[in-house]
Coordinates of C-alpha atoms and ligand atoms in Angstrom, one line a residue:
X1 CA -45.2 -6.4 17.2
X2 CA -45.2 -6.1 13.4
X3 CA -42.3 -7.4 11.7
X4 CA -40.4 -4.9 9.7
X5 CA -38.2 -5.3 6.9
X6 CA -34.3 -4.8 6.2
X7 CA -32.7 -5.1 2.8
X8 CA -29.5 -7.2 2.5
X9 CA -27.2 -6.1 -0.3
X10 CA -24.9 -9.0 -1.0
X11 CA -21.5 -7.7 -1.9
X12 CA -19.6 -11.1 -2.1
X13 CA -18.8 -11.0 -5.7
X14 CA -17.2 -7.4 -5.3
X15 CA -16.0 -7.1 -1.7
X16 CA -15.9 -10.7 -1.1
X17 CA -13.5 -11.8 -3.5
X18 CA -11.4 -8.7 -4.6
X19 CA -8.7 -9.7 -1.7
X20 CA -8.5 -13.4 -2.4
X21 CA -5.5 -15.0 -3.8
X22 CA -7.8 -17.3 -5.5
X23 CA -9.2 -15.5 -8.7
X24 CA -12.7 -16.9 -9.3
X25 CA -13.4 -17.2 -13.2
X26 CA -16.1 -15.3 -14.7
X27 CA -18.6 -18.1 -15.0
X28 CA -18.1 -18.9 -11.1
X29 CA -18.8 -15.4 -10.1
X30 CA -22.0 -15.7 -12.1
X31 CA -22.8 -18.8 -10.6
X32 CA -22.3 -17.0 -7.2
X33 CA -24.8 -14.3 -8.2
X34 CA -27.3 -17.2 -9.3
X35 CA -27.0 -18.7 -5.9
X36 CA -27.4 -15.5 -4.0
X37 CA -30.7 -14.9 -6.2
X38 CA -31.8 -18.5 -5.5
X39 CA -31.6 -17.5 -1.5
X40 CA -33.8 -14.6 -2.2
X41 CA -30.9 -11.8 -2.4
X42 CA -32.4 -8.9 -4.7
X43 CA -29.8 -6.5 -4.8
X44 CA -26.0 -7.1 -5.1
X45 CA -23.0 -5.3 -5.7
X46 CA -21.4 -7.5 -8.5
X47 CA -18.1 -6.1 -9.6
X48 CA -16.0 -2.8 -9.3
X49 CA -14.7 -1.0 -12.3
X50 CA -11.4 -0.3 -11.3
X51 CA -7.8 -0.5 -12.8
X52 CA -7.1 -4.3 -13.4
X53 CA -3.5 -3.9 -12.6
X54 CA -4.4 -2.8 -9.0
X55 CA -7.2 -5.3 -8.6
X56 CA -6.9 -8.2 -10.9
X57 CA -9.6 -10.0 -9.2
X58 CA -12.3 -7.3 -10.9
X59 CA -10.7 -7.4 -14.4
X60 CA -13.8 -9.2 -15.8
X61 CA -16.2 -6.3 -14.9
X62 CA -17.7 -6.2 -18.1
X63 CA -18.0 -9.7 -18.7
X64 CA -19.5 -10.2 -15.3
X65 CA -21.9 -7.3 -16.2
X66 CA -23.0 -8.9 -19.5
X67 CA -23.6 -12.3 -17.8
X68 CA -26.1 -11.2 -14.9
X69 CA -29.4 -12.8 -15.3
X70 CA -31.7 -9.7 -15.9
X71 CA -35.1 -11.4 -15.8
X72 CA -35.2 -12.2 -11.9
X73 CA -36.3 -8.8 -10.4
X74 CA -32.7 -8.1 -9.1
X75 CA -30.8 -4.9 -9.0
X76 CA -27.0 -5.0 -9.6
X77 CA -24.7 -2.5 -8.7
X78 CA -21.1 -1.5 -10.0
X79 CA -18.3 -0.1 -7.5
X80 CA -16.7 2.9 -9.2
X81 CA -13.7 5.2 -7.7
X82 CA -13.7 7.7 -10.6
X83 CA -15.3 8.9 -13.8
X84 CA -13.6 6.4 -15.9
X85 CA -15.0 3.4 -13.9
X86 CA -18.3 5.3 -13.7
X87 CA -18.6 5.1 -17.6
X88 CA -17.6 2.0 -17.9
X89 CA -20.4 0.8 -15.3
X90 CA -23.0 2.7 -17.3
X91 CA -22.0 1.5 -20.5
X92 CA -22.1 -2.3 -18.9
X93 CA -25.8 -1.3 -18.3
X94 CA -25.6 -1.7 -14.3
X95 CA -28.6 -0.7 -12.5
X96 CA -26.5 1.1 -9.9
X97 CA -23.2 2.8 -9.6
X98 CA -21.7 2.9 -5.9
X99 CA -19.1 5.8 -6.0
X100 CA -16.6 5.9 -3.2
X101 CA -15.4 8.8 -1.5
X102 CA -13.2 7.9 1.5
X103 CA -13.4 10.1 4.9
X104 CA -9.4 10.5 5.2
X105 CA -7.4 12.2 2.7
X106 CA -4.6 9.4 3.0
X107 CA -6.8 6.3 2.3
X108 CA -8.5 8.3 -0.6
X109 CA -5.2 8.9 -1.9
X110 CA -4.3 5.1 -1.5
X111 CA -7.5 3.8 -2.7
X112 CA -8.0 6.1 -5.7
X113 CA -5.1 7.9 -6.2
X114 CA -6.5 11.6 -5.4
X115 CA -7.4 13.5 -2.1
X116 CA -11.0 13.4 -0.9
X117 CA -11.8 16.5 -2.6
X118 CA -11.1 15.4 -6.0
X119 CA -13.2 12.5 -5.4
X120 CA -16.0 14.7 -4.3
X121 CA -15.4 16.7 -7.2
X122 CA -15.5 13.7 -9.7
X123 CA -18.8 12.6 -8.1
X124 CA -20.4 15.9 -8.7
X125 CA -19.5 16.0 -12.2
X126 CA -21.2 12.4 -12.5
X127 CA -24.0 13.5 -10.7
X128 CA -24.2 16.5 -13.2
X129 CA -24.5 14.6 -16.1
X130 CA -25.2 10.6 -15.6
X131 CA -27.4 9.0 -18.1
X132 CA -31.0 8.4 -16.7
X133 CA -30.7 4.6 -16.9
X134 CA -28.1 4.0 -13.9
X135 CA -28.9 5.2 -10.3
X136 CA -25.7 6.9 -8.6
X137 CA -25.3 6.1 -4.9
X138 CA -22.3 6.9 -2.5
X139 CA -20.4 5.2 0.0
X140 CA -18.1 7.1 2.4
X141 CA -15.1 4.8 2.9
X142 CA -13.0 4.8 6.4
X143 CA -16.2 6.5 7.8
X144 CA -15.5 5.2 11.3
X145 CA -11.9 5.1 11.4
X146 CA -8.6 5.0 9.1
X147 CA -6.0 2.7 8.7
X148 CA -3.3 5.3 7.9
X149 CA -4.7 8.4 9.9
X150 CA -6.2 6.6 12.9
X151 CA -9.4 8.4 14.2
X152 CA -11.9 10.0 11.7
X153 CA -13.4 12.5 14.0
X154 CA -17.4 12.8 13.7
X155 CA -16.9 16.5 12.6
X156 CA -14.6 15.4 9.7
X157 CA -17.1 12.7 8.7
X158 CA -19.9 15.5 8.5
X159 CA -17.8 17.7 6.7
X160 CA -17.5 14.9 3.9
X161 CA -21.1 14.0 4.2
X162 CA -22.4 17.4 3.7
X163 CA -19.9 18.1 0.6
X164 CA -21.2 14.8 -0.9
X165 CA -24.9 15.4 0.0
X166 CA -25.0 18.6 -2.0
X167 CA -24.7 16.4 -5.1
X168 CA -27.7 14.4 -4.1
X169 CA -26.7 10.8 -4.1
X170 CA -29.9 8.7 -4.0
X171 CA -28.5 6.7 -1.2
X172 CA -25.7 7.3 1.2
X173 CA -23.5 4.5 2.6
X174 CA -21.1 4.8 5.6
X175 CA -18.4 2.1 5.6
X176 CA -16.5 0.8 8.3
X177 CA -13.7 -0.1 5.8
X178 CA -11.3 -1.6 8.6
X179 CA -13.7 -2.8 11.1
X180 CA -13.2 -0.7 14.1
X181 CA -16.5 0.7 14.9
X182 CA -18.5 -0.3 17.9
X183 CA -22.2 0.1 18.4
X184 CA -22.0 3.3 19.8
X185 CA -19.8 4.6 17.1
X186 CA -22.8 3.4 14.8
X187 CA -25.5 5.1 16.8
X188 CA -23.7 8.3 17.2
X189 CA -22.5 8.6 13.4
X190 CA -25.8 7.6 11.8
X191 CA -27.6 9.5 14.2
X192 CA -25.6 12.4 13.1
X193 CA -26.2 11.8 9.5
X194 CA -29.8 11.4 10.1
X195 CA -30.2 14.5 12.0
X196 CA -28.3 16.6 9.3
X197 CA -30.3 14.8 6.5
X198 CA -33.5 13.3 7.6
X199 CA -34.6 12.5 4.3
X200 CA -31.6 10.6 3.2
X201 CA -31.8 6.9 2.2
X202 CA -29.1 5.2 4.6
X203 CA -27.1 2.1 4.2
X204 CA -24.2 0.5 6.0
X205 CA -21.1 -1.2 4.9
X206 CA -19.6 -3.3 8.0
X207 CA -16.5 -5.6 8.2
X208 CA -16.2 -7.8 11.2
X209 CA -12.5 -7.4 11.5
X210 CA -12.8 -6.9 15.4
X211 CA -15.8 -9.0 15.8
X212 CA -18.4 -6.0 16.4
X213 CA -19.8 -6.2 13.0
X214 CA -23.1 -8.0 13.7
X215 CA -23.6 -5.9 17.0
X216 CA -22.9 -2.7 14.6
X217 CA -25.3 -4.1 12.2
X218 CA -28.2 -4.2 15.1
X219 CA -27.2 -0.7 16.4
X220 CA -27.5 0.5 12.8
X221 CA -31.2 -0.9 12.7
X222 CA -32.1 0.7 15.9
X223 CA -30.8 4.0 14.4
X224 CA -33.0 3.9 11.6
X225 CA -30.9 2.1 8.9
X226 CA -33.0 -0.3 6.6
X227 CA -30.0 -1.4 4.3
X228 CA -27.2 -3.3 5.2
X229 CA -24.3 -4.7 2.9
X230 CA -22.9 -8.3 3.7
X231 CA -21.4 -11.1 2.1
X232 CA -22.0 -14.7 2.0
X233 CA -19.6 -16.7 4.2
X234 CA -18.3 -13.2 5.7
X235 CA -15.7 -13.3 2.9
X236 CA -14.1 -9.8 2.1
X237 CA -11.4 -7.2 2.5
X238 CA -10.0 -4.2 1.0
X239 CA -6.5 -4.5 -1.0
X240 CA -5.6 -1.1 0.0
X241 CA -6.3 -1.3 3.7
X242 CA -3.5 -3.3 5.7
X243 CA -5.0 -6.3 7.7
X244 CA -8.6 -5.8 6.3
X245 CA -11.0 -8.8 6.8
X246 CA -14.4 -9.7 5.7
X247 CA -17.8 -8.3 5.7
X248 CA -20.4 -9.5 8.2
X249 CA -21.8 -12.7 7.1
X250 CA -25.2 -12.6 5.0
X251 CA -26.4 -15.7 6.6
X252 CA -25.3 -14.7 10.2
X253 CA -27.2 -11.4 9.7
X254 CA -30.1 -13.5 8.3
X255 CA -30.5 -15.5 11.1
X256 CA -30.1 -12.8 13.6
X257 CA -32.9 -10.9 11.7
X258 CA -35.1 -13.8 11.3
X259 CA -35.0 -14.6 15.0
X260 CA -35.7 -11.1 16.0
X261 CA -38.8 -10.5 13.9
X262 CA -37.2 -8.7 11.1
X263 CA -38.0 -9.8 7.6
X264 CA -35.2 -9.9 4.8
X265 CA -36.7 -12.0 2.0
X266 CA -33.5 -14.4 2.5
X267 CA -33.8 -18.2 2.9
X268 CA -31.2 -19.1 5.5
X269 CA -30.6 -22.6 4.7
X270 CA -30.3 -21.5 0.9
X271 CA -27.9 -18.6 2.0
X272 CA -25.7 -21.2 4.1
X273 CA -25.6 -23.7 1.0
X274 CA -24.4 -20.6 -1.0
X275 CA -21.8 -20.0 1.7
X276 CA -20.5 -23.2 1.8
X277 CA -20.6 -23.2 -2.2
X278 CA -18.3 -20.0 -2.1
X279 CA -16.0 -21.5 0.7
X280 CA -15.3 -24.8 -1.7
X281 CA -14.6 -22.5 -4.4
X282 CA -12.1 -20.5 -2.3
X283 CA -10.5 -23.6 -0.9
X284 CA -10.3 -22.2 2.6
X285 CA -12.3 -22.1 5.7
X286 CA -14.4 -18.6 5.7
X287 CA -15.4 -16.6 8.7
X288 CA -19.0 -17.2 8.9
X289 CA -20.5 -18.7 12.1
X290 CA -23.9 -19.8 11.2
X291 CA -23.0 -21.8 8.4
X292 CA -20.8 -24.0 10.9
X293 CA -23.6 -24.3 13.7
X294 CA -26.8 -24.3 11.3
X295 CA -29.8 -22.3 12.1
X296 CA -32.1 -23.1 15.2
X297 CA -34.4 -25.0 15.6
X298 CA -32.4 -27.3 13.1
X299 CA -34.5 -27.9 9.7
X300 CA -36.8 -31.2 10.4
X301 CA -35.4 -34.0 8.0
X302 CA -37.7 -34.7 5.1
Ligands
ZN1 ZN1 -15.7 -3.3 2.1

């Protein structure tokens, strides 16, 4: 069978470290980006343009953006929750803005201070007059469940998806922000979105809170998704979702895909080395598993 390709979007510099008590200095964030580039990652969410009082880990968003290496063929994404954040991302010269709308009103209110409909309206206004240099994608947060409201019915998710797709994001991501999804949910929800919007470019953002993340990734690929978020070492979490934990680990995903005949362009050993570096910077054990066990077969000693 011909090998297929799945794109991994590295989110450790944004989602990965936004919930950590250790605040990495700007130069270490840029070193993280450099190490991810060395491992072959070519699309990265590098920061979020949010209120620094609420997320102090991201206060240096403009400085991070200014320090990014622009000569290595990578695309850099900034997360934004509102118009102000989007304007800052555009001004910082990022390639893409990832605008977030949360599927449940309560979480949207906690995350970005307004109900879901207001965030969709803000997204519509941005799409109406965004400068041409920045691609505008959209992530639907809590697409599989909400920490405050509980179940998010498929019908509710699809209402939000339909309202957002009217404004033509270049890519649509479904986020399991609190890591409650199972493979069956992924199959069902990705299937519903693909049935309604067969041309949409889809992306999945999965947290491994209940150890279903990597199984969900595979279910997403089988359902037709070709872009997956992951973070080196499996670091991550949302400051506004109680007990949120990390993303699926980049190197664990690379291992699974490599051994399943799916190309990612990422070098497993270099990804493991980058995860180990990040673990040392954070000063605590991170959740990634392949970094502890190593790849297979083991690389031959030189
Ligand atoms: Zn996340």
